[in-house]
mmCIF file of C-alpha atoms in Angstrom:
data_model
loop_
_atom_site.group_PDB
_atom_site.id
_atom_site.type_symbol
_atom_site.label_atom_id
_atom_site.label_comp_id
_atom_site.label_asym_id
_atom_site.label_seq_id
_atom_site.Cartn_x
_atom_site.Cartn_y
_atom_site.Cartn_z
ATOM 1 C CA UNK I 1 -17.211 -29.271 1.649
ATOM 2 C CA UNK I 2 -18.034 -26.208 0.363
ATOM 3 C CA UNK I 3 -17.917 -25.433 -2.788
ATOM 4 C CA UNK I 4 -18.122 -21.559 -4.844
ATOM 5 C CA UNK I 5 -21.616 -21.337 -4.877
ATOM 6 C CA UNK I 6 -22.001 -22.735 -1.356
ATOM 7 C CA UNK I 7 -19.384 -19.290 -0.660
ATOM 8 C CA UNK I 8 -21.512 -16.905 -2.988
ATOM 9 C CA UNK I 9 -24.799 -18.026 -1.243
ATOM 10 C CA UNK I 10 -23.158 -17.125 2.481
ATOM 11 C CA UNK I 11 -23.135 -14.065 0.752
ATOM 12 C CA UNK I 12 -26.140 -12.784 0.253
ATOM 13 C CA UNK I 13 -26.116 -12.061 4.302
ATOM 14 C CA UNK I 14 -23.724 -9.684 4.062
ATOM 15 C CA UNK I 15 -25.069 -6.163 4.511
ATOM 16 C CA UNK I 16 -27.387 -4.421 2.070
ATOM 17 C CA UNK I 17 -24.867 -2.190 0.880
ATOM 18 C CA UNK I 18 -21.873 -5.135 0.767
ATOM 19 C CA UNK I 19 -20.097 -6.128 -2.288
ATOM 20 C CA UNK I 20 -21.015 -9.670 -3.839
ATOM 21 C CA UNK I 21 -18.327 -11.902 -5.183
ATOM 22 C CA UNK I 22 -20.964 -13.161 -7.924
ATOM 23 C CA UNK I 23 -21.908 -10.017 -9.323
ATOM 24 C CA UNK I 24 -18.929 -8.334 -9.810
ATOM 25 C CA UNK I 25 -18.712 -6.538 -12.380
ATOM 26 C CA UNK I 26 -15.824 -8.741 -13.996
ATOM 27 C CA UNK I 27 -12.594 -8.852 -15.187
ATOM 28 C CA UNK I 28 -11.194 -7.375 -18.591
ATOM 29 C CA UNK I 29 -10.346 -10.984 -19.543
ATOM 30 C CA UNK I 30 -13.251 -13.304 -18.799
ATOM 31 C CA UNK I 31 -11.923 -16.403 -17.231
ATOM 32 C CA UNK I 32 -13.637 -20.162 -15.344
ATOM 33 C CA UNK I 33 -14.638 -20.065 -11.805
ATOM 34 C CA UNK I 34 -12.534 -21.371 -9.089
ATOM 35 C CA UNK I 35 -15.027 -24.295 -8.904
ATOM 36 C CA UNK I 36 -13.972 -23.454 -4.107
ATOM 37 C CA UNK I 37 -12.896 -19.937 -4.186
ATOM 38 C CA UNK I 38 -14.954 -16.787 -4.904
ATOM 39 C CA UNK I 39 -13.523 -14.132 -7.378
ATOM 40 C CA UNK I 40 -12.612 -12.517 -4.811
ATOM 41 C CA UNK I 41 -10.579 -14.600 -3.349
ATOM 42 C CA UNK I 42 -8.750 -15.761 -6.174
ATOM 43 C CA UNK I 43 -7.930 -12.065 -6.035
ATOM 44 C CA UNK I 44 -5.981 -12.307 -2.239
ATOM 45 C CA UNK I 45 -4.297 -14.939 -3.662
ATOM 46 C CA UNK I 46 -2.981 -13.960 -7.100
ATOM 47 C CA UNK I 47 -1.166 -10.891 -4.809
ATOM 48 C CA UNK I 48 -0.101 -12.896 -1.841
ATOM 49 C CA UNK I 49 1.126 -15.226 -3.875
ATOM 50 C CA UNK I 50 2.881 -12.013 -6.408
ATOM 51 C CA UNK I 51 6.724 -11.000 -6.648
ATOM 52 C CA UNK I 52 5.628 -7.665 -6.289
ATOM 53 C CA UNK I 53 4.515 -8.821 -2.319
ATOM 54 C CA UNK I 54 6.958 -10.146 -1.208
ATOM 55 C CA UNK I 55 9.223 -7.070 -2.468
ATOM 56 C CA UNK I 56 7.845 -5.558 0.109
ATOM 57 C CA UNK I 57 9.079 -7.332 2.646
ATOM 58 C CA UNK I 58 12.723 -4.886 2.006
ATOM 59 C CA UNK I 59 11.800 -1.698 1.082
ATOM 60 C CA UNK I 60 10.866 0.967 4.017
ATOM 61 C CA UNK I 61 8.237 2.620 5.220
ATOM 62 C CA UNK I 62 9.181 6.013 7.042
ATOM 63 C CA UNK I 63 12.778 5.342 8.524
ATOM 64 C CA UNK I 64 15.397 5.254 6.893
ATOM 65 C CA UNK I 65 18.382 2.040 7.704
ATOM 66 C CA UNK I 66 16.559 1.435 10.972
ATOM 67 C CA UNK I 67 19.108 0.205 13.832
ATOM 68 C CA UNK I 68 17.068 -2.577 14.706
ATOM 69 C CA UNK I 69 14.511 -5.513 14.196
ATOM 70 C CA UNK I 70 11.623 -4.350 15.031
ATOM 71 C CA UNK I 71 10.808 -1.137 12.884
ATOM 72 C CA UNK I 72 7.730 -1.349 10.304
ATOM 73 C CA UNK I 73 8.954 -2.619 6.570
ATOM 74 C CA UNK I 74 6.256 -1.480 3.659
ATOM 75 C CA UNK I 75 4.843 -4.842 4.469
ATOM 76 C CA UNK I 76 4.438 -5.201 7.653
ATOM 77 C CA UNK I 77 2.130 -1.873 7.451
ATOM 78 C CA UNK I 78 0.605 -3.749 4.145
ATOM 79 C CA UNK I 79 -0.292 -6.523 6.608
ATOM 80 C CA UNK I 80 -1.376 -3.917 9.547
ATOM 81 C CA UNK I 81 -3.584 -2.563 7.149
ATOM 82 C CA UNK I 82 -5.561 -5.702 6.580
ATOM 83 C CA UNK I 83 -5.969 -6.624 9.699
ATOM 84 C CA UNK I 84 -7.373 -3.924 11.102
ATOM 85 C CA UNK I 85 -9.320 -3.444 7.644
ATOM 86 C CA UNK I 86 -10.907 -6.668 7.831
ATOM 87 C CA UNK I 87 -11.848 -6.112 11.720
ATOM 88 C CA UNK I 88 -13.513 -3.195 10.591
ATOM 89 C CA UNK I 89 -15.432 -5.712 7.357
ATOM 90 C CA UNK I 90 -16.054 -8.384 9.664
ATOM 91 C CA UNK I 91 -17.987 -6.345 12.052
ATOM 92 C CA UNK I 92 -19.992 -4.046 9.904
ATOM 93 C CA UNK I 93 -20.948 -6.927 7.332
ATOM 94 C CA UNK I 94 -19.314 -6.948 4.415
ATOM 95 C CA UNK I 95 -17.245 -9.028 2.115
ATOM 96 C CA UNK I 96 -13.877 -9.667 4.532
ATOM 97 C CA UNK I 97 -12.503 -11.436 1.329
ATOM 98 C CA UNK I 98 -12.505 -8.475 -1.030
ATOM 99 C CA UNK I 99 -11.543 -5.435 2.506
ATOM 100 C CA UNK I 100 -7.996 -8.077 2.387
ATOM 101 C CA UNK I 101 -7.682 -8.570 -1.511
ATOM 102 C CA UNK I 102 -7.210 -3.889 -1.978
ATOM 103 C CA UNK I 103 -5.879 -4.037 1.618
ATOM 104 C CA UNK I 104 -3.227 -6.756 0.259
ATOM 105 C CA UNK I 105 -2.541 -5.324 -2.914
ATOM 106 C CA UNK I 106 -2.867 -1.248 -1.921
ATOM 107 C CA UNK I 107 1.295 -0.023 -1.965
ATOM 108 C CA UNK I 108 2.241 -3.126 -4.429
ATOM 109 C CA UNK I 109 3.470 -0.186 -6.458
ATOM 110 C CA UNK I 110 5.689 2.225 -4.288
ATOM 111 C CA UNK I 111 8.858 3.064 -4.834
ATOM 112 C CA UNK I 112 11.899 2.083 -2.716
ATOM 113 C CA UNK I 113 13.329 4.027 0.717
ATOM 114 C CA UNK I 114 9.352 4.997 1.256
ATOM 115 C CA UNK I 115 8.181 8.057 0.443
ATOM 116 C CA UNK I 116 11.478 9.280 -0.580
ATOM 117 C CA UNK I 117 11.679 7.450 -3.869
ATOM 118 C CA UNK I 118 8.402 8.232 -4.353
ATOM 119 C CA UNK I 119 9.318 11.722 -4.144
ATOM 120 C CA UNK I 120 12.549 12.262 -6.026
ATOM 121 C CA UNK I 121 10.644 9.278 -8.535
ATOM 122 C CA UNK I 122 8.409 12.400 -8.372
ATOM 123 C CA UNK I 123 9.810 14.938 -9.449
ATOM 124 C CA UNK I 124 12.512 13.302 -12.325
ATOM 125 C CA UNK I 125 9.206 11.019 -14.222
ATOM 126 C CA UNK I 126 7.363 13.059 -16.888
ATOM 127 C CA UNK I 127 4.145 13.559 -15.624
ATOM 128 C CA UNK I 128 5.200 12.636 -12.231
ATOM 129 C CA UNK I 129 4.443 9.043 -9.937
ATOM 130 C CA UNK I 130 1.987 8.306 -7.536
ATOM 131 C CA UNK I 131 2.178 5.021 -6.085
ATOM 132 C CA UNK I 132 -1.458 4.295 -6.201
ATOM 133 C CA UNK I 133 -1.500 5.091 -10.173
ATOM 134 C CA UNK I 134 1.862 2.158 -9.691
ATOM 135 C CA UNK I 135 -0.122 0.043 -7.279
ATOM 136 C CA UNK I 136 -2.760 -0.484 -10.304
ATOM 137 C CA UNK I 137 0.088 -0.067 -12.993
ATOM 138 C CA UNK I 138 1.342 -3.759 -11.174
ATOM 139 C CA UNK I 139 -1.934 -5.614 -11.324
ATOM 140 C CA UNK I 140 -2.654 -4.842 -14.875
ATOM 141 C CA UNK I 141 0.587 -5.280 -16.375
ATOM 142 C CA UNK I 142 3.506 -5.901 -14.552
ATOM 143 C CA UNK I 143 3.330 -8.886 -12.983
ATOM 144 C CA UNK I 144 3.154 -11.459 -15.463
ATOM 145 C CA UNK I 145 2.464 -15.252 -15.513
ATOM 146 C CA UNK I 146 3.249 -17.392 -18.261
ATOM 147 C CA UNK I 147 -0.513 -17.256 -19.184
ATOM 148 C CA UNK I 148 -1.894 -13.480 -18.600
ATOM 149 C CA UNK I 149 -0.164 -9.716 -18.555
ATOM 150 C CA UNK I 150 -1.194 -8.550 -15.002
ATOM 151 C CA UNK I 151 -2.983 -10.814 -12.642
ATOM 152 C CA UNK I 152 -5.948 -9.648 -13.712
ATOM 153 C CA UNK I 153 -8.052 -8.625 -11.421
ATOM 154 C CA UNK I 154 -12.094 -7.777 -10.193
ATOM 155 C CA UNK I 155 -12.649 -4.546 -11.315
ATOM 156 C CA UNK I 156 -13.354 -4.001 -7.624
ATOM 157 C CA UNK I 157 -10.262 -5.190 -6.462
ATOM 158 C CA UNK I 158 -8.141 -2.429 -8.853
ATOM 159 C CA UNK I 159 -11.292 0.327 -8.534
ATOM 160 C CA UNK I 160 -10.343 -0.249 -4.105
ATOM 161 C CA UNK I 161 -6.305 -0.109 -4.894
ATOM 162 C CA UNK I 162 -6.137 3.089 -7.236
ATOM 163 C CA UNK I 163 -8.722 4.453 -4.841
ATOM 164 C CA UNK I 164 -7.348 3.711 -1.451
ATOM 165 C CA UNK I 165 -5.483 6.919 -2.119
ATOM 166 C CA UNK I 166 -4.767 10.532 -4.058
ATOM 167 C CA UNK I 167 -7.782 12.884 -5.439
ATOM 168 C CA UNK I 168 -10.430 9.966 -6.505
ATOM 169 C CA UNK I 169 -12.769 7.113 -3.907
ATOM 170 C CA UNK I 170 -13.719 3.681 -3.937
ATOM 171 C CA UNK I 171 -16.607 3.007 -5.925
ATOM 172 C CA UNK I 172 -17.919 -0.042 -2.510
ATOM 173 C CA UNK I 173 -17.897 0.472 0.699
ATOM 174 C CA UNK I 174 -15.326 -2.135 1.283
ATOM 175 C CA UNK I 175 -12.681 -0.325 -0.319
ATOM 176 C CA UNK I 176 -13.809 2.991 1.606
ATOM 177 C CA UNK I 177 -12.817 0.854 4.414
ATOM 178 C CA UNK I 178 -8.686 -0.287 3.344
ATOM 179 C CA UNK I 179 -8.714 3.784 2.383
ATOM 180 C CA UNK I 180 -10.068 4.801 6.042
ATOM 181 C CA UNK I 181 -7.680 2.627 7.900
ATOM 182 C CA UNK I 182 -5.034 2.777 5.525
ATOM 183 C CA UNK I 183 -4.532 5.730 8.105
ATOM 184 C CA UNK I 184 -5.320 4.307 10.912
ATOM 185 C CA UNK I 185 -2.684 1.934 10.661
ATOM 186 C CA UNK I 186 0.038 4.272 9.093
ATOM 187 C CA UNK I 187 -0.379 6.221 11.683
ATOM 188 C CA UNK I 188 -0.474 4.668 14.835
ATOM 189 C CA UNK I 189 2.909 2.697 14.221
ATOM 190 C CA UNK I 190 4.848 5.360 12.740
ATOM 191 C CA UNK I 191 3.680 7.001 16.299
ATOM 192 C CA UNK I 192 4.974 3.610 18.347
ATOM 193 C CA UNK I 193 8.135 3.070 16.050
ATOM 194 C CA UNK I 194 9.130 6.811 16.601
ATOM 195 C CA UNK I 195 8.867 6.610 20.279
ATOM 196 C CA UNK I 196 10.535 3.125 20.306
ATOM 197 C CA UNK I 197 13.402 5.161 18.031
ATOM 198 C CA UNK I 198 13.441 7.914 20.519
ATOM 199 C CA UNK I 199 12.715 10.165 17.653
ATOM 200 C CA UNK I 200 9.490 12.039 19.821
ATOM 201 C CA UNK I 201 7.720 10.450 23.082
ATOM 202 C CA UNK I 202 4.208 9.948 24.229
ATOM 203 C CA UNK I 203 4.002 13.198 26.220
ATOM 204 C CA UNK I 204 4.619 15.339 23.086
ATOM 205 C CA UNK I 205 1.725 13.994 20.837
ATOM 206 C CA UNK I 206 -1.236 16.714 20.818
ATOM 207 C CA UNK I 207 -2.893 16.304 23.842
ATOM 208 C CA UNK I 208 -6.537 16.844 22.580
ATOM 209 C CA UNK I 209 -5.700 13.970 20.058
ATOM 210 C CA UNK I 210 -3.959 10.806 22.894
ATOM 211 C CA UNK I 211 -7.003 12.164 25.386
ATOM 212 C CA UNK I 212 -9.972 11.078 22.744
ATOM 213 C CA UNK I 213 -7.678 8.260 21.403
ATOM 214 C CA UNK I 214 -6.161 6.618 24.237
ATOM 215 C CA UNK I 215 -2.546 6.380 25.849
ATOM 216 C CA UNK I 216 -1.252 3.092 24.469
ATOM 217 C CA UNK I 217 -1.191 1.775 20.860
ATOM 218 C CA UNK I 218 -3.933 -0.713 21.153
ATOM 219 C CA UNK I 219 -5.581 1.343 22.641
ATOM 220 C CA UNK I 220 -5.465 4.093 20.516
ATOM 221 C CA UNK I 221 -6.568 1.645 17.334
ATOM 222 C CA UNK I 222 -9.452 -0.543 19.349
ATOM 223 C CA UNK I 223 -10.462 3.086 19.732
ATOM 224 C CA UNK I 224 -10.091 4.648 16.220
ATOM 225 C CA UNK I 225 -12.205 0.792 14.808
ATOM 226 C CA UNK I 226 -15.328 1.726 17.329
ATOM 227 C CA UNK I 227 -15.597 5.340 16.469
ATOM 228 C CA UNK I 228 -15.024 3.813 12.809
ATOM 229 C CA UNK I 229 -17.976 0.889 13.089
ATOM 230 C CA UNK I 230 -20.513 3.067 15.192
ATOM 231 C CA UNK I 231 -20.664 5.820 12.840
ATOM 232 C CA UNK I 232 -20.313 3.839 9.800
ATOM 233 C CA UNK I 233 -22.744 1.337 11.187
ATOM 234 C CA UNK I 234 -26.288 1.138 8.281
ATOM 235 C CA UNK I 235 -24.825 4.114 6.678
ATOM 236 C CA UNK I 236 -24.192 4.182 2.920
ATOM 237 C CA UNK I 237 -20.290 4.795 3.701
ATOM 238 C CA UNK I 238 -17.388 4.207 6.379
ATOM 239 C CA UNK I 239 -16.203 7.366 8.137
ATOM 240 C CA UNK I 240 -15.381 8.122 11.324
ATOM 241 C CA UNK I 241 -17.452 11.986 13.262
ATOM 242 C CA UNK I 242 -15.999 14.934 12.621
ATOM 243 C CA UNK I 243 -14.189 14.212 15.983
ATOM 244 C CA UNK I 244 -12.352 11.694 15.857
ATOM 245 C CA UNK I 245 -11.761 12.618 12.461
ATOM 246 C CA UNK I 246 -10.255 16.014 13.049
ATOM 247 C CA UNK I 247 -7.816 14.359 15.790
ATOM 248 C CA UNK I 248 -6.959 11.859 13.811
ATOM 249 C CA UNK I 249 -5.790 14.282 11.142
ATOM 250 C CA UNK I 250 -4.572 16.389 14.357
ATOM 251 C CA UNK I 251 -2.251 13.026 14.884
ATOM 252 C CA UNK I 252 -0.711 13.089 11.269
ATOM 253 C CA UNK I 253 -0.086 16.326 10.876
ATOM 254 C CA UNK I 254 2.044 16.334 13.868
ATOM 255 C CA UNK I 255 3.532 13.194 12.410
ATOM 256 C CA UNK I 256 4.572 15.446 9.302
ATOM 257 C CA UNK I 257 6.047 18.033 11.087
ATOM 258 C CA UNK I 258 7.737 15.633 13.548
ATOM 259 C CA UNK I 259 8.599 12.358 12.139
ATOM 260 C CA UNK I 260 7.807 12.268 8.140
ATOM 261 C CA UNK I 261 10.569 15.115 7.799
ATOM 262 C CA UNK I 262 12.323 14.855 10.549
ATOM 263 C CA UNK I 263 16.185 15.101 10.146
ATOM 264 C CA UNK I 264 16.054 12.625 13.594
ATOM 265 C CA UNK I 265 13.927 10.133 11.623
ATOM 266 C CA UNK I 266 15.629 11.369 7.933
ATOM 267 C CA UNK I 267 19.632 12.726 7.813
ATOM 268 C CA UNK I 268 20.001 14.772 5.222
ATOM 269 C CA UNK I 269 22.914 12.198 4.134
ATOM 270 C CA UNK I 270 20.552 9.780 4.149
ATOM 271 C CA UNK I 271 17.991 11.911 2.372
ATOM 272 C CA UNK I 272 20.532 12.470 -0.808
ATOM 273 C CA UNK I 273 21.937 9.282 -0.598
ATOM 274 C CA UNK I 274 18.216 8.551 -1.335
ATOM 275 C CA UNK I 275 17.984 11.153 -4.327
ATOM 276 C CA UNK I 276 20.957 10.326 -5.596
ATOM 277 C CA UNK I 277 20.871 6.757 -6.545
ATOM 278 C CA UNK I 278 17.009 7.304 -7.848
ATOM 279 C CA UNK I 279 18.059 9.956 -10.191
ATOM 280 C CA UNK I 280 21.424 9.055 -10.798
ATOM 281 C CA UNK I 281 19.407 5.389 -11.460
ATOM 282 C CA UNK I 282 16.901 6.714 -13.360
ATOM 283 C CA UNK I 283 19.205 8.947 -15.955
ATOM 284 C CA UNK I 284 21.581 5.989 -16.493
ATOM 285 C CA UNK I 285 18.787 3.600 -17.702
ATOM 286 C CA UNK I 286 17.658 6.372 -20.112
ATOM 287 C CA UNK I 287 20.301 7.104 -21.789
ATOM 288 C CA UNK I 288 21.536 3.460 -21.852
ATOM 289 C CA UNK I 289 18.769 0.612 -22.250
ATOM 290 C CA UNK I 290 21.024 -1.954 -23.176
ATOM 291 C CA UNK I 291 22.504 -2.669 -19.908
ATOM 292 C CA UNK I 292 18.408 -3.163 -18.773
ATOM 293 C CA UNK I 293 18.125 -7.086 -17.531
ATOM 294 C CA UNK I 294 16.435 -8.523 -20.433
ATOM 295 C CA UNK I 295 12.723 -8.538 -19.539
ATOM 296 C CA UNK I 296 12.765 -5.231 -18.830
ATOM 297 C CA UNK I 297 13.931 -4.529 -22.592
ATOM 298 C CA UNK I 298 11.250 -6.283 -23.884
ATOM 299 C CA UNK I 299 8.648 -3.900 -22.289
ATOM 300 C CA UNK I 300 9.920 -1.068 -24.638
ATOM 301 C CA UNK I 301 8.528 -2.815 -27.903
ATOM 302 C CA UNK I 302 5.965 -1.738 -25.712
ATOM 303 C CA UNK I 303 5.960 1.607 -23.424
ATOM 304 C CA UNK I 304 9.039 4.411 -23.835
ATOM 305 C CA UNK I 305 12.031 4.452 -22.672
ATOM 306 C CA UNK I 306 11.003 6.563 -19.759
ATOM 307 C CA UNK I 307 7.897 4.439 -18.657
ATOM 308 C CA UNK I 308 10.180 1.573 -18.867
ATOM 309 C CA UNK I 309 12.606 2.918 -16.106
ATOM 310 C CA UNK I 310 10.300 4.390 -14.077
ATOM 311 C CA UNK I 311 8.841 0.612 -14.126
ATOM 312 C CA UNK I 312 11.855 -0.874 -13.168
ATOM 313 C CA UNK I 313 12.546 1.677 -10.060
ATOM 314 C CA UNK I 314 9.833 1.422 -8.902
ATOM 315 C CA UNK I 315 10.234 -2.354 -8.555
ATOM 316 C CA UNK I 316 13.354 -2.026 -7.048
ATOM 317 C CA UNK I 317 13.973 -2.628 -3.094
ATOM 318 C CA UNK I 318 16.343 -1.262 -1.328
ATOM 319 C CA UNK I 319 18.823 -3.300 -0.965
ATOM 320 C CA UNK I 320 18.549 -3.794 -5.029
ATOM 321 C CA UNK I 321 18.642 -0.438 -5.644
ATOM 322 C CA UNK I 322 21.860 0.265 -3.734
ATOM 323 C CA UNK I 323 22.904 -3.062 -5.293
ATOM 324 C CA UNK I 324 22.396 -1.168 -8.557
ATOM 325 C CA UNK I 325 23.536 2.066 -8.698
ATOM 326 C CA UNK I 326 26.929 0.731 -7.212
ATOM 327 C CA UNK I 327 26.812 -1.595 -9.963
ATOM 328 C CA UNK I 328 26.304 1.083 -12.783
ATOM 329 C CA UNK I 329 27.690 3.754 -11.074
ATOM 330 C CA UNK I 330 29.481 4.349 -7.886
ATOM 331 C CA UNK I 331 31.929 1.428 -9.017
ATOM 332 C CA UNK I 332 32.584 1.120 -5.341
#
C-alpha cells in the first residue's frame, strides 16, 4: 500500500525544476492532508468532480450548433490538453499530477457559445471578461461545497489556471507546459474539425508549416511534442525552438483568418443569435435580479449585480442559455 508520504518521496526523483507537492505554497485555507493522495492529486480530483467541469461537455469549442457528433466541445478540448500536457510532462520528468490538475481546470470559466460568447460578455460587462480570470474565479469562489467556499486549491494549480493564457506567465514548468500544449491541442483539433466539416482542406493550410509538422493530425501533434521536449529538456523553461514556434503561429494565424472568423463556420445568423442571447440575458437579469435562481440571489450579499449576472451567464451551457432566453425573454 502506498501512502501520501510514499508518493511525496517518489517526487524527489523528478527533475530539478519540477514542482513538489510536499513543498507547495499551500492553500488559502489550511486543510488536514489526505492519507493517500498528494496535494496536487486532491486538486485534480476536486476539479473532475466539480459541476463546472461537467458543464464543459455542453459548451461550444468552435463550431456553433454543428451537424455531427464528432466535433470537439469544451470538455473534449480540455481532455486533449490534459493528454498532450501529461505526455510532455512525463517525458521531461516533471510533476504530472500538477500538470493534469491545471489542464483539467484551465477552461472552467469559459462562456457558452465559445469565443463568440466570451467576446460579447467582454463587451457588455463593466471591466471586461477574460475566461482565464473567470476560471480562477470558479475555483476560488463559485464552486461551493458544504464545507468550503470555492475548491481551495493549491497556489500552483490556481497560478497555472490563471496564466494558461493572457499576459501573465505561469510560475511553474508544469504551468508552462499547459500554456503551450493548450495551443498545440486547439490548433490541431480545430484543423481536424475544420477539414471534416469541409470548411478547409489539407491543401489550404500553409505549406511550410505542414511540411515541417506533417500532413496528418497525429503526426503533427507528435512532431510538436518531440520539438517541445527536445528544446526544453534540462532547461529552466518549456518551449519550442524558433522555427517550430513560428510555424505554429503561422497555423494559428491561418485558423483565425479562415476558420475562427469564417462565415462558413459561424454563420451570421448564428452569431447574431448568440449576441442577442448573451446581451439580452445580461440586461434582463441586471434589471430583474429577483428572477435570478435563489442560489445566485444569495451572492448579491457579497457581489454587485453585474458580477453576479456575469458569473451566472458565464456558467451556462449553450442549451441552458437558449432555454433561459426563451423562458424569460423570447417567450417562444
